Short mmCIF file of C-alpha atoms in Angstrom, two decimals:
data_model
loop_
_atom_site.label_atom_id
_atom_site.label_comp_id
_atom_site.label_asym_id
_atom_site.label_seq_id
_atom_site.Cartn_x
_atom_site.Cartn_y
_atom_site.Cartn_z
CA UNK A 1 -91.15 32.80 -17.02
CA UNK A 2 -93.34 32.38 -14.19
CA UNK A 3 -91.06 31.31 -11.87
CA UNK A 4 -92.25 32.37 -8.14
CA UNK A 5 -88.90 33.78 -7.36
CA UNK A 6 -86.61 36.78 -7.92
CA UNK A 7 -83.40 36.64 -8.76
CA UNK A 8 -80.71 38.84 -7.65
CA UNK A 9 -78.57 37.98 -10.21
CA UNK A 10 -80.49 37.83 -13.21
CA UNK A 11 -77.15 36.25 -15.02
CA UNK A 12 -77.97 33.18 -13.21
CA UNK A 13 -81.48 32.47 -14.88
CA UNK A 14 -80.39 33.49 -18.18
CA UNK A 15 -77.47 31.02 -17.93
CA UNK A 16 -80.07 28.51 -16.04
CA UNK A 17 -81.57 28.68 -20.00
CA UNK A 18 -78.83 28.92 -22.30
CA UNK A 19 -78.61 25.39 -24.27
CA UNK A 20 -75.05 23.70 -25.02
CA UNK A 21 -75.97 24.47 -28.72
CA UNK A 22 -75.99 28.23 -27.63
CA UNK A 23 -72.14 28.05 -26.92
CA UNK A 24 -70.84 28.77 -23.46
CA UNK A 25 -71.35 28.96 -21.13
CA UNK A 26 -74.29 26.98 -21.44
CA UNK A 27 -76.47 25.39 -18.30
CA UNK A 28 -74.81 21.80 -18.30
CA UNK A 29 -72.79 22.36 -15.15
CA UNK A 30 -76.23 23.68 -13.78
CA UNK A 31 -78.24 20.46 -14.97
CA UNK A 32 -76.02 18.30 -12.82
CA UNK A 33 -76.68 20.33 -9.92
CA UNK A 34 -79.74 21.07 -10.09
CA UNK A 35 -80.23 17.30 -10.77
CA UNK A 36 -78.88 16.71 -7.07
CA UNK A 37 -81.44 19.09 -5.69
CA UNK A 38 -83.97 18.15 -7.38
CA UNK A 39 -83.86 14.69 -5.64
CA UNK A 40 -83.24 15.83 -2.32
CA UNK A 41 -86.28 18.05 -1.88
CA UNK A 42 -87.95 15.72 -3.92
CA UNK A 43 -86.77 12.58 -1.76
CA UNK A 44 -87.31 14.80 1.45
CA UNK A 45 -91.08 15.84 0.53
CA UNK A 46 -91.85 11.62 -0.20
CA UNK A 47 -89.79 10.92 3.09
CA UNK A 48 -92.37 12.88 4.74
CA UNK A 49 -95.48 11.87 2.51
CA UNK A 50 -94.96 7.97 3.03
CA UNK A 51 -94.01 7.28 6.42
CA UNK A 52 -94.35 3.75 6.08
CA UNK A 53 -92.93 3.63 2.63
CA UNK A 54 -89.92 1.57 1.65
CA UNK A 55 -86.89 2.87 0.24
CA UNK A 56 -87.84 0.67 -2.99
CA UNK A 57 -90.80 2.25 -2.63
CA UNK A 58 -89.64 5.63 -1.90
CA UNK A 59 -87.17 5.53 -5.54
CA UNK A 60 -90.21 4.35 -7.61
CA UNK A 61 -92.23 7.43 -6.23
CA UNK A 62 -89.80 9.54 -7.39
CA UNK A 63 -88.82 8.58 -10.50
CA UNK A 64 -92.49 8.92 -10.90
CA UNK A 65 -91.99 12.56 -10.16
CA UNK A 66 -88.46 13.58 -11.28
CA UNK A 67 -88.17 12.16 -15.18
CA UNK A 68 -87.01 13.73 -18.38
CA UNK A 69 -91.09 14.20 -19.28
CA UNK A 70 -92.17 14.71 -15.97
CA UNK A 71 -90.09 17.96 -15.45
CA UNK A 72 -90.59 19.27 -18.75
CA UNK A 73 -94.10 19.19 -17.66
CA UNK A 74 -92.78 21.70 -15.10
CA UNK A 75 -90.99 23.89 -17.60
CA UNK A 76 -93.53 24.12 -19.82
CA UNK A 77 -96.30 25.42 -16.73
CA UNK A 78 -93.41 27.59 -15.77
CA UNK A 79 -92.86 28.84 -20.05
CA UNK A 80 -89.50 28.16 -19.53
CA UNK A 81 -89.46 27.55 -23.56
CA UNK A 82 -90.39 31.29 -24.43
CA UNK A 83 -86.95 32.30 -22.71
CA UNK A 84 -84.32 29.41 -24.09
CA UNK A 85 -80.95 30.60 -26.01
CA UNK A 86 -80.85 27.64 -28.91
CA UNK A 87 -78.24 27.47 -31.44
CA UNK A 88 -79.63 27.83 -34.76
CA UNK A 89 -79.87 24.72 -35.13
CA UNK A 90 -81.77 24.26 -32.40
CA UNK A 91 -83.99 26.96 -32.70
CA UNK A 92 -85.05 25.79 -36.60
CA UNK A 93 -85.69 21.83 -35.51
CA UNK A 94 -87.92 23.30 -32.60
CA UNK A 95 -85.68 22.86 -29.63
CA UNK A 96 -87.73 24.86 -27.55
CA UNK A 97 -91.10 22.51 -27.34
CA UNK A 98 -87.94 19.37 -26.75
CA UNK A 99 -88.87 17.33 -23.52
CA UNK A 100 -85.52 16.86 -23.05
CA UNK A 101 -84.47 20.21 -23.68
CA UNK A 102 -87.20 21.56 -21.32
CA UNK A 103 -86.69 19.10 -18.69
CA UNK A 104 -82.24 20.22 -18.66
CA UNK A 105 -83.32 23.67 -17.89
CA UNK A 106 -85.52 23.17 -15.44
CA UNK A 107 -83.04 21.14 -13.57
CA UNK A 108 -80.68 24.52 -14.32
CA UNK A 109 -83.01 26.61 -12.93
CA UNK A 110 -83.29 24.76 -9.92
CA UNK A 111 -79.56 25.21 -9.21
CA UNK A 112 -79.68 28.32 -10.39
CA UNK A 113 -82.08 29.27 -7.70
CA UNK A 114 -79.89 27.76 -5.30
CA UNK A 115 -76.84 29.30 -6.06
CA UNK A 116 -78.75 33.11 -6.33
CA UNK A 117 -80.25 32.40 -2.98
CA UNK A 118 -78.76 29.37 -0.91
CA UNK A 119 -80.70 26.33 0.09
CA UNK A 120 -83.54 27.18 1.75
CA UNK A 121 -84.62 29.18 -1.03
CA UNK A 122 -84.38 26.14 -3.54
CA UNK A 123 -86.01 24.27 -0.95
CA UNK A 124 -89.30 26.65 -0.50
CA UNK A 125 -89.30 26.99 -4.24
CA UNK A 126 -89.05 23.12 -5.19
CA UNK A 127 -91.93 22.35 -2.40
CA UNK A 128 -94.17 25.15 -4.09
CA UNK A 129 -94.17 23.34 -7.58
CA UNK A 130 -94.10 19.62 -6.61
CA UNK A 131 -96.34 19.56 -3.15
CA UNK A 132 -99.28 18.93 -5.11
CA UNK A 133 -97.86 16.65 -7.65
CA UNK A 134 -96.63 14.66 -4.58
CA UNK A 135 -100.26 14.53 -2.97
CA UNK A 136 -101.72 12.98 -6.20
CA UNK A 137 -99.66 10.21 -6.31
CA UNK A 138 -101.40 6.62 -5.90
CA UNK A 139 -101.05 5.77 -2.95
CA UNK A 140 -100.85 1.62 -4.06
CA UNK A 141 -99.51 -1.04 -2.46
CA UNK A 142 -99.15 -2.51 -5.36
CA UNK A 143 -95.47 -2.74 -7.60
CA UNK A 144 -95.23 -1.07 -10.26
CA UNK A 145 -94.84 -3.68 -12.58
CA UNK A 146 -98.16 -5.15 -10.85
CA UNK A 147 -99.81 -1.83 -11.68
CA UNK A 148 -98.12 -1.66 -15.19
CA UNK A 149 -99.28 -4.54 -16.26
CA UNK A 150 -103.24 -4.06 -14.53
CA UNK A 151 -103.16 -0.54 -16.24
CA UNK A 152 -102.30 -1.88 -20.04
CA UNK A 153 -104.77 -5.16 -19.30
CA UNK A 154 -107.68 -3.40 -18.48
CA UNK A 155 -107.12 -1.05 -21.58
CA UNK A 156 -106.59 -4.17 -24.00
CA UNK A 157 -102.97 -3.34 -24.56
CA UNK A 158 -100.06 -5.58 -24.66
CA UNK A 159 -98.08 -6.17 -21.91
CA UNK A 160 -94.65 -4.59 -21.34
CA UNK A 161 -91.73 -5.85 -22.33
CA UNK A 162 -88.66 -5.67 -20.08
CA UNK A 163 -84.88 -6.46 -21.76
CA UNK A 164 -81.76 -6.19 -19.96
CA UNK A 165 -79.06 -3.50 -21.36
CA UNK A 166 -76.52 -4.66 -19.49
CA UNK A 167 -74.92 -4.74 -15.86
CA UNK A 168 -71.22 -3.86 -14.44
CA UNK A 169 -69.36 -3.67 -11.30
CA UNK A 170 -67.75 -6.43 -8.85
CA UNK A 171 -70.27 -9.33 -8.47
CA UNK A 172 -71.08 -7.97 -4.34
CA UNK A 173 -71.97 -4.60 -6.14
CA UNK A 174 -73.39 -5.51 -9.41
CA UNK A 175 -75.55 -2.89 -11.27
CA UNK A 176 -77.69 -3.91 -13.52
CA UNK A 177 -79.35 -1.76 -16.29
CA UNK A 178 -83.11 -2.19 -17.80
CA UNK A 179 -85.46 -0.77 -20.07
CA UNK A 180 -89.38 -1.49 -20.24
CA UNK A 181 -90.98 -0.73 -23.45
CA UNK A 182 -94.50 -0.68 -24.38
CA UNK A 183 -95.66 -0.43 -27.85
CA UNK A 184 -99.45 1.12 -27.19
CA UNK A 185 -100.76 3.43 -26.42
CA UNK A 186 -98.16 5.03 -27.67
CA UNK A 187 -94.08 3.44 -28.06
CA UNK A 188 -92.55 4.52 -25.20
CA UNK A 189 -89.17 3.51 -23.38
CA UNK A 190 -87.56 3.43 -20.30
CA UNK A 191 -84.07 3.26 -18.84
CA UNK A 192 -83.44 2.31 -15.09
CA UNK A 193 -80.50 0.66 -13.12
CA UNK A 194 -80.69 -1.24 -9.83
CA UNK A 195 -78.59 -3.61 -7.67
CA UNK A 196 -80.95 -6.69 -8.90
CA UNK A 197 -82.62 -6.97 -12.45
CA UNK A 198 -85.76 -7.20 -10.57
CA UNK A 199 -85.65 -3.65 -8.58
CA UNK A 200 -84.10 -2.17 -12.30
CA UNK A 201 -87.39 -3.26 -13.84
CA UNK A 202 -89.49 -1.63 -11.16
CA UNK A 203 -87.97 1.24 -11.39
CA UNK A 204 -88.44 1.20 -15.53
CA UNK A 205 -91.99 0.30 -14.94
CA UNK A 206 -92.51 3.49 -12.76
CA UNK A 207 -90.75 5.84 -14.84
CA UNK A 208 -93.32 3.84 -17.69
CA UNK A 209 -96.44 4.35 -15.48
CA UNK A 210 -95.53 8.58 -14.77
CA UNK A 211 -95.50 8.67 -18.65
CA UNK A 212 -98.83 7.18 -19.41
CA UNK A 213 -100.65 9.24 -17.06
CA UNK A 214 -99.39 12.71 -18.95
CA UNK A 215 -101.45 13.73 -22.32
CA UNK A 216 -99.97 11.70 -24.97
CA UNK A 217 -98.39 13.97 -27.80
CA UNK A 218 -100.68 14.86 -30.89
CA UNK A 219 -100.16 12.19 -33.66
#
């Protein structure tokens, strides 16, 4: 693992990395955490970035930045994979090269890290891995579904197509849940939720837009 911190309680990063297929205790209390974290310093660092950014604005950054393929980006720079505890299971179906298995354990880690050395160290060590990510974002006015639809048009791709899942809660606090699917260059999917269909398909279009500019997986 090349994680630029030491632990003092080792225990912690070997939990941080021990899958729910493993048995327990397993890192899902730590995902949820480290989930929480993760968007603070996350949120903080674009607070900071984009001064005159809105808070629609700000959300679509970082979904850009904190997604299920984004972070296991992370892990895998970090070869967070070499040290996983699969079930057997797991381990035989290849587990351990799983976005979203990757992706959990970072989050882990990240509490993990916090709970070895308090806050401030989870801050420093959060900054470290995403203050250059968070320089080389696009710094667009444009929506994301604007620049969603501009980046599949000037490839000669089809244009997204954005369904609503469903919504709940009282009618002055609806949520409502989207996904935006693209079928080239490769199928890909995304989930997002919102207090108007509108911002929910923004959000989906971001989360689309951090996807496509990753390598695509081999065939």
């Amino acid at each position: 693992m090349k994680l630029d911190y030491r632990f003092q309680d080792p225990a912690l990063a070997e939990l941080a990395l021990t899958h729910r297929s493993a048995g327990r205790p397993n890192n899902e209390r730590m995902e949820f955490l480290g989930d929480a974290l993760l968007g603070a310093v996350v949120g903080e660092m674009l607070f900071d970035a984009h001064p005159r950014a809105s808070e629609g604005e700000l959300s679509r950054l970082r979904a850009q930045l904190v997604n299920g393929q984004a972070l296991a980006v992370v892990a895998r720079e970090l070869e967070l994979g070499d040290g996983l505890k699969l079930g057997s299971g797991e381990l035989k179906s290849g587990g351990f090269r799983r976005d979203s298995i990757l992706a959990d354990a970072f989050e882990a880690l990240v509490a993990a890290v916090y709970l070895d050395g308090g806050f401030d160290a989870c801050r420093d060590t959060v900054r470290g891995l995403f203050a250059q990510r968070v320089a080389d974002l696009p710094r667009s006015s444009k929506d994301a579904k604007t620049r969603l639809q501009e980046w599949l048009q000037a490839r000669g791709l089809p244009l997204p197509v954005y369904e609503l899942a469903g919504s709940h809660g009282e009618d002055h606090a609806k949520v409502f849940e989207v996904t935006c699917n693209i079928a080239e260059p490769a199928p890909l999917c995304a989930a997002a939720s919102g207090p108007s269909r509108r911002a929910a398909e923004q959000d989906a279009a971001e989360i689309v837009l951090g996807q496509l500019t990753e390598p695509l997986p081999p065939a």
